PDB file of C-alpha atoms in Angstrom:
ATOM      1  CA  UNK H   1      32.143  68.446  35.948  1.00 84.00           C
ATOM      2  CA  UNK H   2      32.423  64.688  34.546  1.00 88.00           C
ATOM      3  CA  UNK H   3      35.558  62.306  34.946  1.00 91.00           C
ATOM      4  CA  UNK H   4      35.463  59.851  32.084  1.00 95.00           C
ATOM      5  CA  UNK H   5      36.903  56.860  32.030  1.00 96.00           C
ATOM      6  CA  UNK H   6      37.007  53.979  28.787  1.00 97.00           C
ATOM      7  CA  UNK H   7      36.847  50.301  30.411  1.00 96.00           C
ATOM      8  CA  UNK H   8      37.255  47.697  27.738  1.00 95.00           C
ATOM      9  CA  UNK H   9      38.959  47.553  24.480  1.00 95.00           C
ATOM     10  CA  UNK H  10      41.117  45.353  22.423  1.00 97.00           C
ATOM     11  CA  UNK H  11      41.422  42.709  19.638  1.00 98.00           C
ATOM     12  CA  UNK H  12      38.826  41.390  18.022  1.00 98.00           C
ATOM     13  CA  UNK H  13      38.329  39.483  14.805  1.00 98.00           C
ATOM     14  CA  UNK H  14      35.756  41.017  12.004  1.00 98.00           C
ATOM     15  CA  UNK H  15      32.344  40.224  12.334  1.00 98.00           C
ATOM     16  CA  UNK H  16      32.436  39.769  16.160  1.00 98.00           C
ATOM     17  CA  UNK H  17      31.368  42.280  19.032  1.00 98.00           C
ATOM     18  CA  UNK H  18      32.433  44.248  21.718  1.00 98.00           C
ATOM     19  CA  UNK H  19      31.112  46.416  24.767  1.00 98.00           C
ATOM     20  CA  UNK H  20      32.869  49.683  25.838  1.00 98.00           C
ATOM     21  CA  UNK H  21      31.688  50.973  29.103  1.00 98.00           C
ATOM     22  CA  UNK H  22      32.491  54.619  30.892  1.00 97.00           C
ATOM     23  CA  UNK H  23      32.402  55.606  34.042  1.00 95.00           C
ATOM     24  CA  UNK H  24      31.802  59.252  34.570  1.00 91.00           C
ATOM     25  CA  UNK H  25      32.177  60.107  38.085  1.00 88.00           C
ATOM     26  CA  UNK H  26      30.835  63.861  38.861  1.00 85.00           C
ATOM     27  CA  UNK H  27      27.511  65.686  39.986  1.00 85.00           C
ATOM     28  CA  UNK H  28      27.285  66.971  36.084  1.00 86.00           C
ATOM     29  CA  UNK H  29      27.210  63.118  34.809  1.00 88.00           C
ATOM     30  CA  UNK H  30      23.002  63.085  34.943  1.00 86.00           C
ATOM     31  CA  UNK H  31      22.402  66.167  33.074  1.00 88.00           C
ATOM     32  CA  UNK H  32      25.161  65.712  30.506  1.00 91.00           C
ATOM     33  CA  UNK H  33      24.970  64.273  26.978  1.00 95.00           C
ATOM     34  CA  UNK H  34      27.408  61.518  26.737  1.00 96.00           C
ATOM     35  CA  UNK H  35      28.834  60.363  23.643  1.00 97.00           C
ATOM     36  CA  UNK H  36      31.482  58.362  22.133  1.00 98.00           C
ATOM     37  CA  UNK H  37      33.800  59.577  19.370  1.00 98.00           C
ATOM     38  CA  UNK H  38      36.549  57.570  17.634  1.00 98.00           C
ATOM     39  CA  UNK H  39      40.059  58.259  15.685  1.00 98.00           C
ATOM     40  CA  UNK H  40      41.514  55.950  13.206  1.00 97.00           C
ATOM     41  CA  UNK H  41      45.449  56.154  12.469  1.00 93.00           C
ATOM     42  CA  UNK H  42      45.822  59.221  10.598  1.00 95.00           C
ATOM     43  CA  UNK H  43      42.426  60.680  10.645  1.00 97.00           C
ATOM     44  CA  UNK H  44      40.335  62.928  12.305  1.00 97.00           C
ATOM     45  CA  UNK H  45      38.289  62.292  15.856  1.00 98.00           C
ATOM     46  CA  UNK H  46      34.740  61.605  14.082  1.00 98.00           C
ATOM     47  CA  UNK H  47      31.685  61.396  15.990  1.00 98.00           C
ATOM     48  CA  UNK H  48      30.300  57.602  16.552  1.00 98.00           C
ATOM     49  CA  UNK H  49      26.903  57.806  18.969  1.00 98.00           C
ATOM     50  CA  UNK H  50      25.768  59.770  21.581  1.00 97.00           C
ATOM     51  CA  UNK H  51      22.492  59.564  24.018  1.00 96.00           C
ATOM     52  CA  UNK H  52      21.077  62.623  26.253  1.00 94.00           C
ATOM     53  CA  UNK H  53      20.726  62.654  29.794  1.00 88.00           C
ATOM     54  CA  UNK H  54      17.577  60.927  29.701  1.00 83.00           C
ATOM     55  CA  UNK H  55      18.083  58.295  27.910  1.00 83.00           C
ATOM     56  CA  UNK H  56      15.297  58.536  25.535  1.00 86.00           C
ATOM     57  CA  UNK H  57      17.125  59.983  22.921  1.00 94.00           C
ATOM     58  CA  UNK H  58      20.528  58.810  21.027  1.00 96.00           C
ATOM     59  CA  UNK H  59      22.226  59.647  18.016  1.00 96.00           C
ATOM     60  CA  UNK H  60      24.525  57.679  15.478  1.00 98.00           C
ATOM     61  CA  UNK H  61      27.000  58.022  12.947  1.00 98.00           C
ATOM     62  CA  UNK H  62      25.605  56.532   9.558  1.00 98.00           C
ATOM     63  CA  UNK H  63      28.632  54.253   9.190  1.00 97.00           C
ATOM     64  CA  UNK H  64      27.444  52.649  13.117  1.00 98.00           C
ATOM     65  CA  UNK H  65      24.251  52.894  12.433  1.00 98.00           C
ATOM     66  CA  UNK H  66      22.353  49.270  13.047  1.00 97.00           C
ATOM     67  CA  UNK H  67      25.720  47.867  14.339  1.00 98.00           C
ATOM     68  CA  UNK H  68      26.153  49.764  17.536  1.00 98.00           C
ATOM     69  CA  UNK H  69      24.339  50.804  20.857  1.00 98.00           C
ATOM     70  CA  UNK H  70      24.593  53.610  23.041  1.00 98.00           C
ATOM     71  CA  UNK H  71      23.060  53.427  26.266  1.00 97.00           C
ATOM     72  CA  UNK H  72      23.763  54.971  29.885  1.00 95.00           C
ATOM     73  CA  UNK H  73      22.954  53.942  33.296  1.00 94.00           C
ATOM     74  CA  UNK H  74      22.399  57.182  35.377  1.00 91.00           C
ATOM     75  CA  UNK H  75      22.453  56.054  39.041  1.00 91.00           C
ATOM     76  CA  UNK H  76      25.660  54.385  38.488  1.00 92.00           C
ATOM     77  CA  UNK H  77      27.543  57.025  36.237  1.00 93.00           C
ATOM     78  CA  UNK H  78      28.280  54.396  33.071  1.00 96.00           C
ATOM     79  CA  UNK H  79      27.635  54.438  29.426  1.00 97.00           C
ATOM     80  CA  UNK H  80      27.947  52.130  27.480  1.00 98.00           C
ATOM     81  CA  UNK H  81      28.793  51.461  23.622  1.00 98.00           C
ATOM     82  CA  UNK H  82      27.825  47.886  22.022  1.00 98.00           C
ATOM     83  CA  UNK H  83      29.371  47.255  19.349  1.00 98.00           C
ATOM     84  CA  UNK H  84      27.900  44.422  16.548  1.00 98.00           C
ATOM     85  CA  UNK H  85      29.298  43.175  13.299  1.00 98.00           C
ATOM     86  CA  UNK H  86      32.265  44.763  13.469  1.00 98.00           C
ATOM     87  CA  UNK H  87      34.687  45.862  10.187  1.00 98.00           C
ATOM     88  CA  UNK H  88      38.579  46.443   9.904  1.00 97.00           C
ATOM     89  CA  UNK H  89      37.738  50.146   9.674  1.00 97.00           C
ATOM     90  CA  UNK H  90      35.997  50.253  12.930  1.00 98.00           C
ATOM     91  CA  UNK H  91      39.767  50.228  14.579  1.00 98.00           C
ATOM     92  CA  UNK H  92      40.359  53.242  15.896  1.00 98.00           C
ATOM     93  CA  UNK H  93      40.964  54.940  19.504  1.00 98.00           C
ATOM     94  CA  UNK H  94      37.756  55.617  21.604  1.00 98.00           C
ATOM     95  CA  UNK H  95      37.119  58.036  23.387  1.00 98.00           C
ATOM     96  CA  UNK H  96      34.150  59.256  26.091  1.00 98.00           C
ATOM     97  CA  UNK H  97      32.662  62.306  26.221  1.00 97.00           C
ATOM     98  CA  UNK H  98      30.518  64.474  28.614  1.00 96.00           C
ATOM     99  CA  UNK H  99      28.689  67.893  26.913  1.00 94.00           C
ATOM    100  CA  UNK H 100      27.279  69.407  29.939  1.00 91.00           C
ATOM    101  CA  UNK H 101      25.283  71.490  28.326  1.00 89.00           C
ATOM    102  CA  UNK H 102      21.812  69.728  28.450  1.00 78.00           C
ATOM    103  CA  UNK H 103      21.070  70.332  24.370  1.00 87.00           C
ATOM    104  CA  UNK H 104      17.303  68.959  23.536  1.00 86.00           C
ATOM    105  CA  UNK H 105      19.111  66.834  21.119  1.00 90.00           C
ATOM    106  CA  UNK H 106      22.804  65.073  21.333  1.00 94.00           C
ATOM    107  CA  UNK H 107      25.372  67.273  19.677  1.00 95.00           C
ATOM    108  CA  UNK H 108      27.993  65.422  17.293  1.00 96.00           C
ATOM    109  CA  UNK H 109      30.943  67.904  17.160  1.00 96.00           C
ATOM    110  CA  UNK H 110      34.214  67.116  18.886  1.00 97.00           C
ATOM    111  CA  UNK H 111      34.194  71.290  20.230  1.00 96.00           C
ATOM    112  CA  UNK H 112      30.744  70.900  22.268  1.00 96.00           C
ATOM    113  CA  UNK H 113      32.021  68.308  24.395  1.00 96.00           C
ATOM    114  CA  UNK H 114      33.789  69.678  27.508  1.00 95.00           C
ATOM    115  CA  UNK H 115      35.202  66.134  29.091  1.00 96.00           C
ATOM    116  CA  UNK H 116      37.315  63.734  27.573  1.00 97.00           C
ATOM    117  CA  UNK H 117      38.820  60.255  28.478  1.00 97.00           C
ATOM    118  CA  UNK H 118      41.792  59.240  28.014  1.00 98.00           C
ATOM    119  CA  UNK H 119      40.700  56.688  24.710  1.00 98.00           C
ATOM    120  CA  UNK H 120      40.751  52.833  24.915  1.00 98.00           C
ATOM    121  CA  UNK H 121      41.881  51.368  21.818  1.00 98.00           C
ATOM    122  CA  UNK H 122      39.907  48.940  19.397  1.00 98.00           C
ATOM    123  CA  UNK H 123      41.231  46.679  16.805  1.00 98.00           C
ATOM    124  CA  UNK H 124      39.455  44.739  14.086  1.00 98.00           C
ATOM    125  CA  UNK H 125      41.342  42.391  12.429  1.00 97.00           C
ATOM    126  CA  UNK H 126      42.042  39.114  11.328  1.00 95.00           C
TER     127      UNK H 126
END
């Protein structure tokens, strides 16, 4: 099992960046595709990156794509989301999430992941 937790969050104006960060406390976290998804006012919890247990491989959404980072720090339980160049439609709720099930390549659907924090909220705005 995996504990996530969102650290981070807030205002920001467009254009400018921001780091999320996750701690994951559990024996599951280093075998466990992490991933962050996101859900705007209104809409659906949409997939935004993800990155498999060992690190080498990550997945984006196309609209993050070139603007944002996943990466993951095993021996410490973190990931972590950069976020570049943001837009007003990047505001949205974030959430963590652990799949435990070890895929070859990062699954995107909100049903594979098992764990879920609580969200940390981001807003983009002038």
């Amino acid at each position: 099992q995996v504990y996530p937790v969102e650290l981070g969050g807030g205002w920001v104006q467009p254009g400018g960046s921001m780091t999320l960060s996750c701690t994951a406390p559990g024996r599951s976290f280093g075998t466990s595709t992490m991933a962050w998804f996101r859900q705007a006012p209104g809409a659906e919890r949409e997939f935004v990156a993800a990155i498999g247990w060992s690190e080498r491989i990550t997945s984006y959404a196309d609209s993050v794509k070139g603007r944002f980072r996943i990466s993951r720090d095993n021996p410490v339980n973190m990931v972590s989301l950069h976020m570049d160049s943001l837009k007003p439609e990047d505001t949205a709720v974030y959430y963590c999430a652990a799949d435990s099930a070890s895929t070859p390549v990062p699954r995107r659907a909100v049903n594979d992941y098992q764990y879920w924090g609580p969200g940390t909220r981001v807003t983009v705005s002038s």
